[in-house]
Amino acid sequence: MRFVTFHRPGDSTPRLGLDNTDGETYTDLTARYPDDPAFASMLALIDAGDRGLDAAWEAYQKLDEAALVEQDAMTLLAPFTPRRMRDCGLIVSHLRQSISRTARWITEHTDDERSYATLYRQLDGAFSPLYDPATPVQYAERNPETVSAPNAVLEWPAGSDYLDYELEFAAVIGRGGTNITPEEAEQHIFGYTVYNDWSLRDVQARNALAGAGAHGNAKDFPESNPFGPCVVTRDEIPDPQNLRMSVRVNGETWGEGSSAQMIHSFPEAIEHISAREPIVAGEVWGTGTVRNGSSFELGRRLPRPAHVELEIERIGVLAQYVIPKP
């Protein structure tokens, strides 16, 4: 099943929707089950577990005319505000390209006296353990309050001349726990979605130069962590490590890849991370960026304005507009 969050025309109340896979309608589950708290939001549905999914499946099988809404008339919202966001090192194939570009940017835009080769080696050293599949899965935190909606119009952030997208696959955690076994790990996944880890490359490079790392305010800024357009349940994607991925800018394909680049699976990530700390239902975990999944790696820059579309097979297209700040 494919779940969305939307609001109706003239009513800003978020509603939980089920895609009827007809290309035209959703079932408004909040209207279909008005007295059931499991359908008040997508987080509530995740928390309801199998009971909620069983009721949603009944709504899919037996359409209720009173709950049908036309997709084109609805405004999609962020599926939900995650309880926690982690960007994991499951795909690392883009890192060296990005690190090389960062070293080059520092040599060309700052007065640092180190050579490109020296900077490249030093910056890469901080990430090189991630290239080894034997290294337990690591992650960087993202601020859940920075999620934004599919099709949103974003203003170019102040203080940066180099806004960049990052094409990532993501999992939604459906059950929490600690010390989760390999045999149980997959059952803790609710579903999958598309994630765009918007990044400020010039801010990131300056932070790296100052020893402040690659994340922080280069990754967490208003509306910088969108995912969507829907959440697809785990059973709909039997082979999550074999999905085509692509990105288009103003209708032109800028990058293509595959989730086959994952050196760790989501179940492995659940096993590794839950061995160190608790995980909770309602988290969103990114894979890391697919190779050639950012403009920075390609030596390109987003035009202003830009329509950016990130697509993953069997899930859909996460699109947003970026416009110059007035």
PDB file of C-alpha atoms in Angstrom, residues 87-316:
ATOM      1  CA  ASP A  87      21.299   9.662   7.402  1.00  0.00           C
ATOM      2  CA  CYS A  88      23.157   6.368   7.336  1.00  0.00           C
ATOM      3  CA  GLY A  89      26.271   5.224   5.519  1.00  0.00           C
ATOM      4  CA  LEU A  90      24.588   2.491   3.487  1.00  0.00           C
ATOM      5  CA  ILE A  91      25.531   4.022   0.134  1.00  0.00           C
ATOM      6  CA  VAL A  92      29.001   5.581   0.163  1.00  0.00           C
ATOM      7  CA  SER A  93      29.869   5.524  -3.538  1.00  0.00           C
ATOM      8  CA  HIS A  94      29.402   9.274  -3.946  1.00  0.00           C
ATOM      9  CA  LEU A  95      31.671  10.264  -1.059  1.00  0.00           C
ATOM     10  CA  ARG A  96      35.046  10.399  -2.790  1.00  0.00           C
ATOM     11  CA  GLN A  97      33.682  12.426  -5.693  1.00  0.00           C
ATOM     12  CA  SER A  98      32.149  14.866  -3.235  1.00  0.00           C
ATOM     13  CA  ILE A  99      35.250  15.017  -1.048  1.00  0.00           C
ATOM     14  CA  SER A 100      37.435  15.672  -4.097  1.00  0.00           C
ATOM     15  CA  ARG A 101      35.143  18.539  -5.146  1.00  0.00           C
ATOM     16  CA  THR A 102      35.234  19.940  -1.605  1.00  0.00           C
ATOM     17  CA  ALA A 103      39.041  19.931  -1.590  1.00  0.00           C
ATOM     18  CA  ARG A 104      39.048  21.658  -4.972  1.00  0.00           C
ATOM     19  CA  TRP A 105      36.525  24.282  -3.787  1.00  0.00           C
ATOM     20  CA  ILE A 106      38.693  25.109  -0.744  1.00  0.00           C
ATOM     21  CA  THR A 107      41.809  25.605  -2.882  1.00  0.00           C
ATOM     22  CA  GLU A 108      39.916  27.891  -5.282  1.00  0.00           C
ATOM     23  CA  HIS A 109      37.787  29.920  -2.864  1.00  0.00           C
ATOM     24  CA  THR A 110      39.825  30.294   0.335  1.00  0.00           C
ATOM     25  CA  ASP A 111      43.342  31.349   1.294  1.00  0.00           C
ATOM     26  CA  ASP A 112      44.197  27.920   2.728  1.00  0.00           C
ATOM     27  CA  GLU A 113      47.744  27.142   1.612  1.00  0.00           C
ATOM     28  CA  ARG A 114      47.458  23.373   1.464  1.00  0.00           C
ATOM     29  CA  SER A 115      47.477  21.735  -1.943  1.00  0.00           C
ATOM     30  CA  TYR A 116      44.440  20.042  -3.446  1.00  0.00           C
ATOM     31  CA  ALA A 117      46.069  16.631  -2.963  1.00  0.00           C
ATOM     32  CA  THR A 118      46.841  17.284   0.699  1.00  0.00           C
ATOM     33  CA  LEU A 119      43.331  18.525   1.424  1.00  0.00           C
ATOM     34  CA  TYR A 120      41.796  15.605  -0.446  1.00  0.00           C
ATOM     35  CA  ARG A 121      43.837  13.083   1.527  1.00  0.00           C
ATOM     36  CA  GLN A 122      43.092  14.734   4.865  1.00  0.00           C
ATOM     37  CA  LEU A 123      39.359  15.137   4.254  1.00  0.00           C
ATOM     38  CA  ASP A 124      39.040  11.608   2.891  1.00  0.00           C
ATOM     39  CA  GLY A 125      40.734  10.172   5.960  1.00  0.00           C
ATOM     40  CA  ALA A 126      37.733  11.103   8.101  1.00  0.00           C
ATOM     41  CA  PHE A 127      35.422   9.044   5.905  1.00  0.00           C
ATOM     42  CA  SER A 128      37.609   6.151   4.746  1.00  0.00           C
ATOM     43  CA  PRO A 129      36.388   3.689   7.436  1.00  0.00           C
ATOM     44  CA  LEU A 130      32.903   3.957   5.907  1.00  0.00           C
ATOM     45  CA  TYR A 131      34.146   2.449   2.642  1.00  0.00           C
ATOM     46  CA  ASP A 132      34.748  -0.906   4.366  1.00  0.00           C
ATOM     47  CA  PRO A 133      31.591  -3.070   4.598  1.00  0.00           C
ATOM     48  CA  ALA A 134      33.061  -4.595   7.752  1.00  0.00           C
ATOM     49  CA  THR A 135      32.638  -1.261   9.547  1.00  0.00           C
ATOM     50  CA  PRO A 136      29.381  -1.173  11.570  1.00  0.00           C
ATOM     51  CA  VAL A 137      26.775   1.177  10.116  1.00  0.00           C
ATOM     52  CA  GLN A 138      27.297   4.809  11.090  1.00  0.00           C
ATOM     53  CA  TYR A 139      24.877   7.715  10.743  1.00  0.00           C
ATOM     54  CA  ALA A 140      24.531  11.487  10.994  1.00  0.00           C
ATOM     55  CA  GLU A 141      21.567  13.145  12.688  1.00  0.00           C
ATOM     56  CA  ARG A 142      19.132  15.324  10.772  1.00  0.00           C
ATOM     57  CA  ASN A 143      16.667  17.749  12.341  1.00  0.00           C
ATOM     58  CA  PRO A 144      13.105  16.379  11.934  1.00  0.00           C
ATOM     59  CA  GLU A 145      11.714  19.905  12.162  1.00  0.00           C
ATOM     60  CA  THR A 146      13.283  20.725   8.778  1.00  0.00           C
ATOM     61  CA  VAL A 147      11.112  18.374   6.698  1.00  0.00           C
ATOM     62  CA  SER A 148       9.178  19.936   3.827  1.00  0.00           C
ATOM     63  CA  ALA A 149       6.371  18.923   1.501  1.00  0.00           C
ATOM     64  CA  PRO A 150       6.443  17.393  -1.965  1.00  0.00           C
ATOM     65  CA  ASN A 151       5.949  20.058  -4.640  1.00  0.00           C
ATOM     66  CA  ALA A 152       6.837  22.806  -2.161  1.00  0.00           C
ATOM     67  CA  VAL A 153       8.347  26.052  -3.411  1.00  0.00           C
ATOM     68  CA  LEU A 154      11.596  26.659  -1.518  1.00  0.00           C
ATOM     69  CA  GLU A 155      13.520  29.909  -1.327  1.00  0.00           C
ATOM     70  CA  TRP A 156      17.250  29.772  -1.992  1.00  0.00           C
ATOM     71  CA  PRO A 157      18.839  29.863   1.490  1.00  0.00           C
ATOM     72  CA  ALA A 158      20.530  33.057   2.568  1.00  0.00           C
ATOM     73  CA  GLY A 159      24.250  32.816   3.150  1.00  0.00           C
ATOM     74  CA  SER A 160      24.941  30.252   0.431  1.00  0.00           C
ATOM     75  CA  ASP A 161      25.646  30.402  -3.286  1.00  0.00           C
ATOM     76  CA  TYR A 162      25.756  26.610  -3.755  1.00  0.00           C
ATOM     77  CA  LEU A 163      22.519  24.821  -2.941  1.00  0.00           C
ATOM     78  CA  ASP A 164      22.593  21.167  -3.965  1.00  0.00           C
ATOM     79  CA  TYR A 165      20.224  18.183  -3.915  1.00  0.00           C
ATOM     80  CA  GLU A 166      21.158  14.659  -2.816  1.00  0.00           C
ATOM     81  CA  LEU A 167      19.249  11.646  -4.146  1.00  0.00           C
ATOM     82  CA  GLU A 168      18.672   9.083  -1.399  1.00  0.00           C
ATOM     83  CA  PHE A 169      16.499   6.051  -0.701  1.00  0.00           C
ATOM     84  CA  ALA A 170      14.969   5.946   2.799  1.00  0.00           C
ATOM     85  CA  ALA A 171      13.245   3.549   5.172  1.00  0.00           C
ATOM     86  CA  VAL A 172      10.567   4.333   7.727  1.00  0.00           C
ATOM     87  CA  ILE A 173      10.949   2.439  10.994  1.00  0.00           C
ATOM     88  CA  GLY A 174       7.734   0.726  12.067  1.00  0.00           C
ATOM     89  CA  ARG A 175       8.755  -0.879  15.361  1.00  0.00           C
ATOM     90  CA  GLY A 176      11.270   0.201  17.954  1.00  0.00           C
ATOM     91  CA  GLY A 177      13.616  -1.900  20.033  1.00  0.00           C
ATOM     92  CA  THR A 178      17.148  -2.637  21.137  1.00  0.00           C
ATOM     93  CA  ASN A 179      19.548  -5.455  20.265  1.00  0.00           C
ATOM     94  CA  ILE A 180      17.391  -6.493  17.318  1.00  0.00           C
ATOM     95  CA  THR A 181      18.527  -9.748  15.728  1.00  0.00           C
ATOM     96  CA  PRO A 182      19.260 -10.185  12.020  1.00  0.00           C
ATOM     97  CA  GLU A 183      16.260 -12.523  11.764  1.00  0.00           C
ATOM     98  CA  GLU A 184      13.892  -9.908  13.212  1.00  0.00           C
ATOM     99  CA  ALA A 185      15.326  -6.731  11.702  1.00  0.00           C
ATOM    100  CA  GLU A 186      13.293  -6.551   8.495  1.00  0.00           C
ATOM    101  CA  GLN A 187      10.045  -6.744  10.487  1.00  0.00           C
ATOM    102  CA  HIS A 188      10.951  -3.401  12.071  1.00  0.00           C
ATOM    103  CA  ILE A 189      10.621  -1.619   8.704  1.00  0.00           C
ATOM    104  CA  PHE A 190       7.229  -0.029   7.992  1.00  0.00           C
ATOM    105  CA  GLY A 191       8.026   1.067   4.471  1.00  0.00           C
ATOM    106  CA  TYR A 192      10.143   3.073   2.070  1.00  0.00           C
ATOM    107  CA  THR A 193      10.252   6.562   0.573  1.00  0.00           C
ATOM    108  CA  VAL A 194      12.379   9.011  -1.455  1.00  0.00           C
ATOM    109  CA  TYR A 195      14.613  11.415   0.479  1.00  0.00           C
ATOM    110  CA  ASN A 196      16.342  14.616  -0.652  1.00  0.00           C
ATOM    111  CA  ASP A 197      19.195  15.640   1.637  1.00  0.00           C
ATOM    112  CA  TRP A 198      19.448  19.275   0.497  1.00  0.00           C
ATOM    113  CA  SER A 199      22.957  20.595   1.135  1.00  0.00           C
ATOM    114  CA  LEU A 200      24.845  23.899   1.088  1.00  0.00           C
ATOM    115  CA  ARG A 201      28.165  23.015  -0.503  1.00  0.00           C
ATOM    116  CA  ASP A 202      30.015  26.258   0.213  1.00  0.00           C
ATOM    117  CA  VAL A 203      28.904  26.200   3.857  1.00  0.00           C
ATOM    118  CA  GLN A 204      29.881  22.535   4.054  1.00  0.00           C
ATOM    119  CA  ALA A 205      33.351  23.240   2.669  1.00  0.00           C
ATOM    120  CA  ARG A 206      33.937  26.117   5.088  1.00  0.00           C
ATOM    121  CA  ASN A 207      32.765  23.940   7.974  1.00  0.00           C
ATOM    122  CA  ALA A 208      35.126  21.150   6.917  1.00  0.00           C
ATOM    123  CA  LEU A 209      37.985  23.651   6.730  1.00  0.00           C
ATOM    124  CA  ALA A 210      37.203  24.789  10.279  1.00  0.00           C
ATOM    125  CA  GLY A 211      37.067  21.200  11.548  1.00  0.00           C
ATOM    126  CA  ALA A 212      33.309  21.357  12.138  1.00  0.00           C
ATOM    127  CA  GLY A 213      32.441  18.337  10.009  1.00  0.00           C
ATOM    128  CA  ALA A 214      30.266  17.862   6.937  1.00  0.00           C
ATOM    129  CA  HIS A 215      26.836  18.204   8.500  1.00  0.00           C
ATOM    130  CA  GLY A 216      25.349  20.766  10.911  1.00  0.00           C
ATOM    131  CA  ASN A 217      24.056  23.946   9.272  1.00  0.00           C
ATOM    132  CA  ALA A 218      25.177  22.715   5.840  1.00  0.00           C
ATOM    133  CA  LYS A 219      22.448  20.072   6.071  1.00  0.00           C
ATOM    134  CA  ASP A 220      19.885  21.324   8.591  1.00  0.00           C
ATOM    135  CA  PHE A 221      18.237  24.563   7.518  1.00  0.00           C
ATOM    136  CA  PRO A 222      14.576  25.453   6.911  1.00  0.00           C
ATOM    137  CA  GLU A 223      12.817  22.884   4.668  1.00  0.00           C
ATOM    138  CA  SER A 224      16.066  21.044   3.939  1.00  0.00           C
ATOM    139  CA  ASN A 225      15.000  17.446   4.599  1.00  0.00           C
ATOM    140  CA  PRO A 226      11.994  16.509   2.445  1.00  0.00           C
ATOM    141  CA  PHE A 227      10.852  12.953   1.893  1.00  0.00           C
ATOM    142  CA  GLY A 228       7.888  11.510   0.023  1.00  0.00           C
ATOM    143  CA  PRO A 229       5.773  11.864  -2.021  1.00  0.00           C
ATOM    144  CA  CYS A 230       4.384   8.790  -0.274  1.00  0.00           C
ATOM    145  CA  VAL A 231       5.431   5.974   2.011  1.00  0.00           C
ATOM    146  CA  VAL A 232       5.212   2.551   0.371  1.00  0.00           C
ATOM    147  CA  THR A 233       4.764  -0.418   2.696  1.00  0.00           C
ATOM    148  CA  ARG A 234       7.556  -2.957   2.971  1.00  0.00           C
ATOM    149  CA  ASP A 235       5.635  -5.743   1.212  1.00  0.00           C
ATOM    150  CA  GLU A 236       5.335  -3.652  -1.974  1.00  0.00           C
ATOM    151  CA  ILE A 237       9.124  -3.665  -2.480  1.00  0.00           C
ATOM    152  CA  PRO A 238      10.430  -7.227  -2.145  1.00  0.00           C
ATOM    153  CA  ASP A 239      13.957  -6.307  -3.330  1.00  0.00           C
ATOM    154  CA  PRO A 240      14.849  -2.868  -1.948  1.00  0.00           C
ATOM    155  CA  GLN A 241      18.464  -3.222  -3.111  1.00  0.00           C
ATOM    156  CA  ASN A 242      17.531  -3.314  -6.778  1.00  0.00           C
ATOM    157  CA  LEU A 243      15.691  -0.050  -7.492  1.00  0.00           C
ATOM    158  CA  ARG A 244      16.462   2.398 -10.301  1.00  0.00           C
ATOM    159  CA  MET A 245      17.056   5.947  -9.081  1.00  0.00           C
ATOM    160  CA  SER A 246      17.322   9.196 -11.042  1.00  0.00           C
ATOM    161  CA  VAL A 247      17.271  12.965 -10.709  1.00  0.00           C
ATOM    162  CA  ARG A 248      16.032  15.575 -13.167  1.00  0.00           C
ATOM    163  CA  VAL A 249      16.595  19.326 -13.113  1.00  0.00           C
ATOM    164  CA  ASN A 250      14.193  21.407 -15.194  1.00  0.00           C
ATOM    165  CA  GLY A 251      13.241  18.252 -17.072  1.00  0.00           C
ATOM    166  CA  GLU A 252      16.813  17.180 -17.914  1.00  0.00           C
ATOM    167  CA  THR A 253      18.274  14.010 -16.402  1.00  0.00           C
ATOM    168  CA  TRP A 254      21.322  14.980 -14.348  1.00  0.00           C
ATOM    169  CA  GLY A 255      22.025  11.691 -12.592  1.00  0.00           C
ATOM    170  CA  GLU A 256      21.087   8.022 -12.522  1.00  0.00           C
ATOM    171  CA  GLY A 257      21.927   5.187 -10.170  1.00  0.00           C
ATOM    172  CA  SER A 258      20.559   2.254  -8.237  1.00  0.00           C
ATOM    173  CA  SER A 259      19.959   1.127  -4.683  1.00  0.00           C
ATOM    174  CA  ALA A 260      22.196  -1.820  -5.639  1.00  0.00           C
ATOM    175  CA  GLN A 261      25.035   0.496  -4.551  1.00  0.00           C
ATOM    176  CA  MET A 262      24.109  -0.183  -0.915  1.00  0.00           C
ATOM    177  CA  ILE A 263      26.989  -1.853   0.929  1.00  0.00           C
ATOM    178  CA  HIS A 264      24.718  -2.431   3.940  1.00  0.00           C
ATOM    179  CA  SER A 265      21.011  -3.273   3.903  1.00  0.00           C
ATOM    180  CA  PHE A 266      18.419  -1.560   6.077  1.00  0.00           C
ATOM    181  CA  PRO A 267      18.065  -4.722   8.218  1.00  0.00           C
ATOM    182  CA  GLU A 268      21.828  -4.616   8.812  1.00  0.00           C
ATOM    183  CA  ALA A 269      21.547  -0.967   9.817  1.00  0.00           C
ATOM    184  CA  ILE A 270      18.756  -1.826  12.256  1.00  0.00           C
ATOM    185  CA  GLU A 271      20.830  -4.635  13.745  1.00  0.00           C
ATOM    186  CA  HIS A 272      23.982  -2.499  14.087  1.00  0.00           C
ATOM    187  CA  ILE A 273      22.376   0.684  15.423  1.00  0.00           C
ATOM    188  CA  SER A 274      19.955  -1.034  17.816  1.00  0.00           C
ATOM    189  CA  ALA A 275      22.927  -2.841  19.354  1.00  0.00           C
ATOM    190  CA  ARG A 276      24.282   0.563  20.425  1.00  0.00           C
ATOM    191  CA  GLU A 277      21.083   2.453  21.303  1.00  0.00           C
ATOM    192  CA  PRO A 278      17.286   2.176  21.137  1.00  0.00           C
ATOM    193  CA  ILE A 279      15.450   2.853  17.904  1.00  0.00           C
ATOM    194  CA  VAL A 280      11.814   3.996  17.838  1.00  0.00           C
ATOM    195  CA  ALA A 281       8.861   3.696  15.499  1.00  0.00           C
ATOM    196  CA  GLY A 282       8.438   6.702  13.258  1.00  0.00           C
ATOM    197  CA  GLU A 283      12.115   7.279  12.496  1.00  0.00           C
ATOM    198  CA  VAL A 284      13.261   7.959   8.910  1.00  0.00           C
ATOM    199  CA  TRP A 285      16.655   6.598   7.807  1.00  0.00           C
ATOM    200  CA  GLY A 286      18.405   7.669   4.606  1.00  0.00           C
ATOM    201  CA  THR A 287      20.897   5.495   2.748  1.00  0.00           C
ATOM    202  CA  GLY A 288      23.410   8.157   1.882  1.00  0.00           C
ATOM    203  CA  THR A 289      23.627   9.571  -1.631  1.00  0.00           C
ATOM    204  CA  VAL A 290      23.778   7.429  -4.740  1.00  0.00           C
ATOM    205  CA  ARG A 291      26.807   8.012  -6.991  1.00  0.00           C
ATOM    206  CA  ASN A 292      26.195  10.992  -9.311  1.00  0.00           C
ATOM    207  CA  GLY A 293      23.155  11.807  -7.183  1.00  0.00           C
ATOM    208  CA  SER A 294      24.229  15.411  -6.552  1.00  0.00           C
ATOM    209  CA  SER A 295      25.126  18.294  -8.840  1.00  0.00           C
ATOM    210  CA  PHE A 296      28.321  18.964  -6.862  1.00  0.00           C
ATOM    211  CA  GLU A 297      29.848  15.647  -7.944  1.00  0.00           C
ATOM    212  CA  LEU A 298      29.110  16.506 -11.555  1.00  0.00           C
ATOM    213  CA  GLY A 299      30.698  19.961 -11.375  1.00  0.00           C
ATOM    214  CA  ARG A 300      27.315  21.545 -12.074  1.00  0.00           C
ATOM    215  CA  ARG A 301      25.216  24.128 -10.243  1.00  0.00           C
ATOM    216  CA  LEU A 302      21.482  24.427  -9.930  1.00  0.00           C
ATOM    217  CA  PRO A 303      19.993  27.198 -12.055  1.00  0.00           C
ATOM    218  CA  ARG A 304      17.706  29.739 -10.425  1.00  0.00           C
ATOM    219  CA  PRO A 305      14.843  28.894 -10.534  1.00  0.00           C
ATOM    220  CA  ALA A 306      15.049  25.094 -10.628  1.00  0.00           C
ATOM    221  CA  HIS A 307      12.508  22.278 -10.633  1.00  0.00           C
ATOM    222  CA  VAL A 308      14.210  19.275  -9.021  1.00  0.00           C
ATOM    223  CA  GLU A 309      12.699  15.796  -9.339  1.00  0.00           C
ATOM    224  CA  LEU A 310      14.086  12.777  -7.493  1.00  0.00           C
ATOM    225  CA  GLU A 311      12.619   9.459  -8.633  1.00  0.00           C
ATOM    226  CA  ILE A 312      12.934   5.938  -7.278  1.00  0.00           C
ATOM    227  CA  GLU A 313      11.397   2.963  -8.994  1.00  0.00           C
ATOM    228  CA  ARG A 314       8.246   1.570  -7.305  1.00  0.00           C
ATOM    229  CA  ILE A 315       7.937   4.633  -5.049  1.00  0.00           C
ATOM    230  CA  GLY A 316       7.515   7.736  -7.204  1.00  0.00           C
TER     231      GLY A 316
END
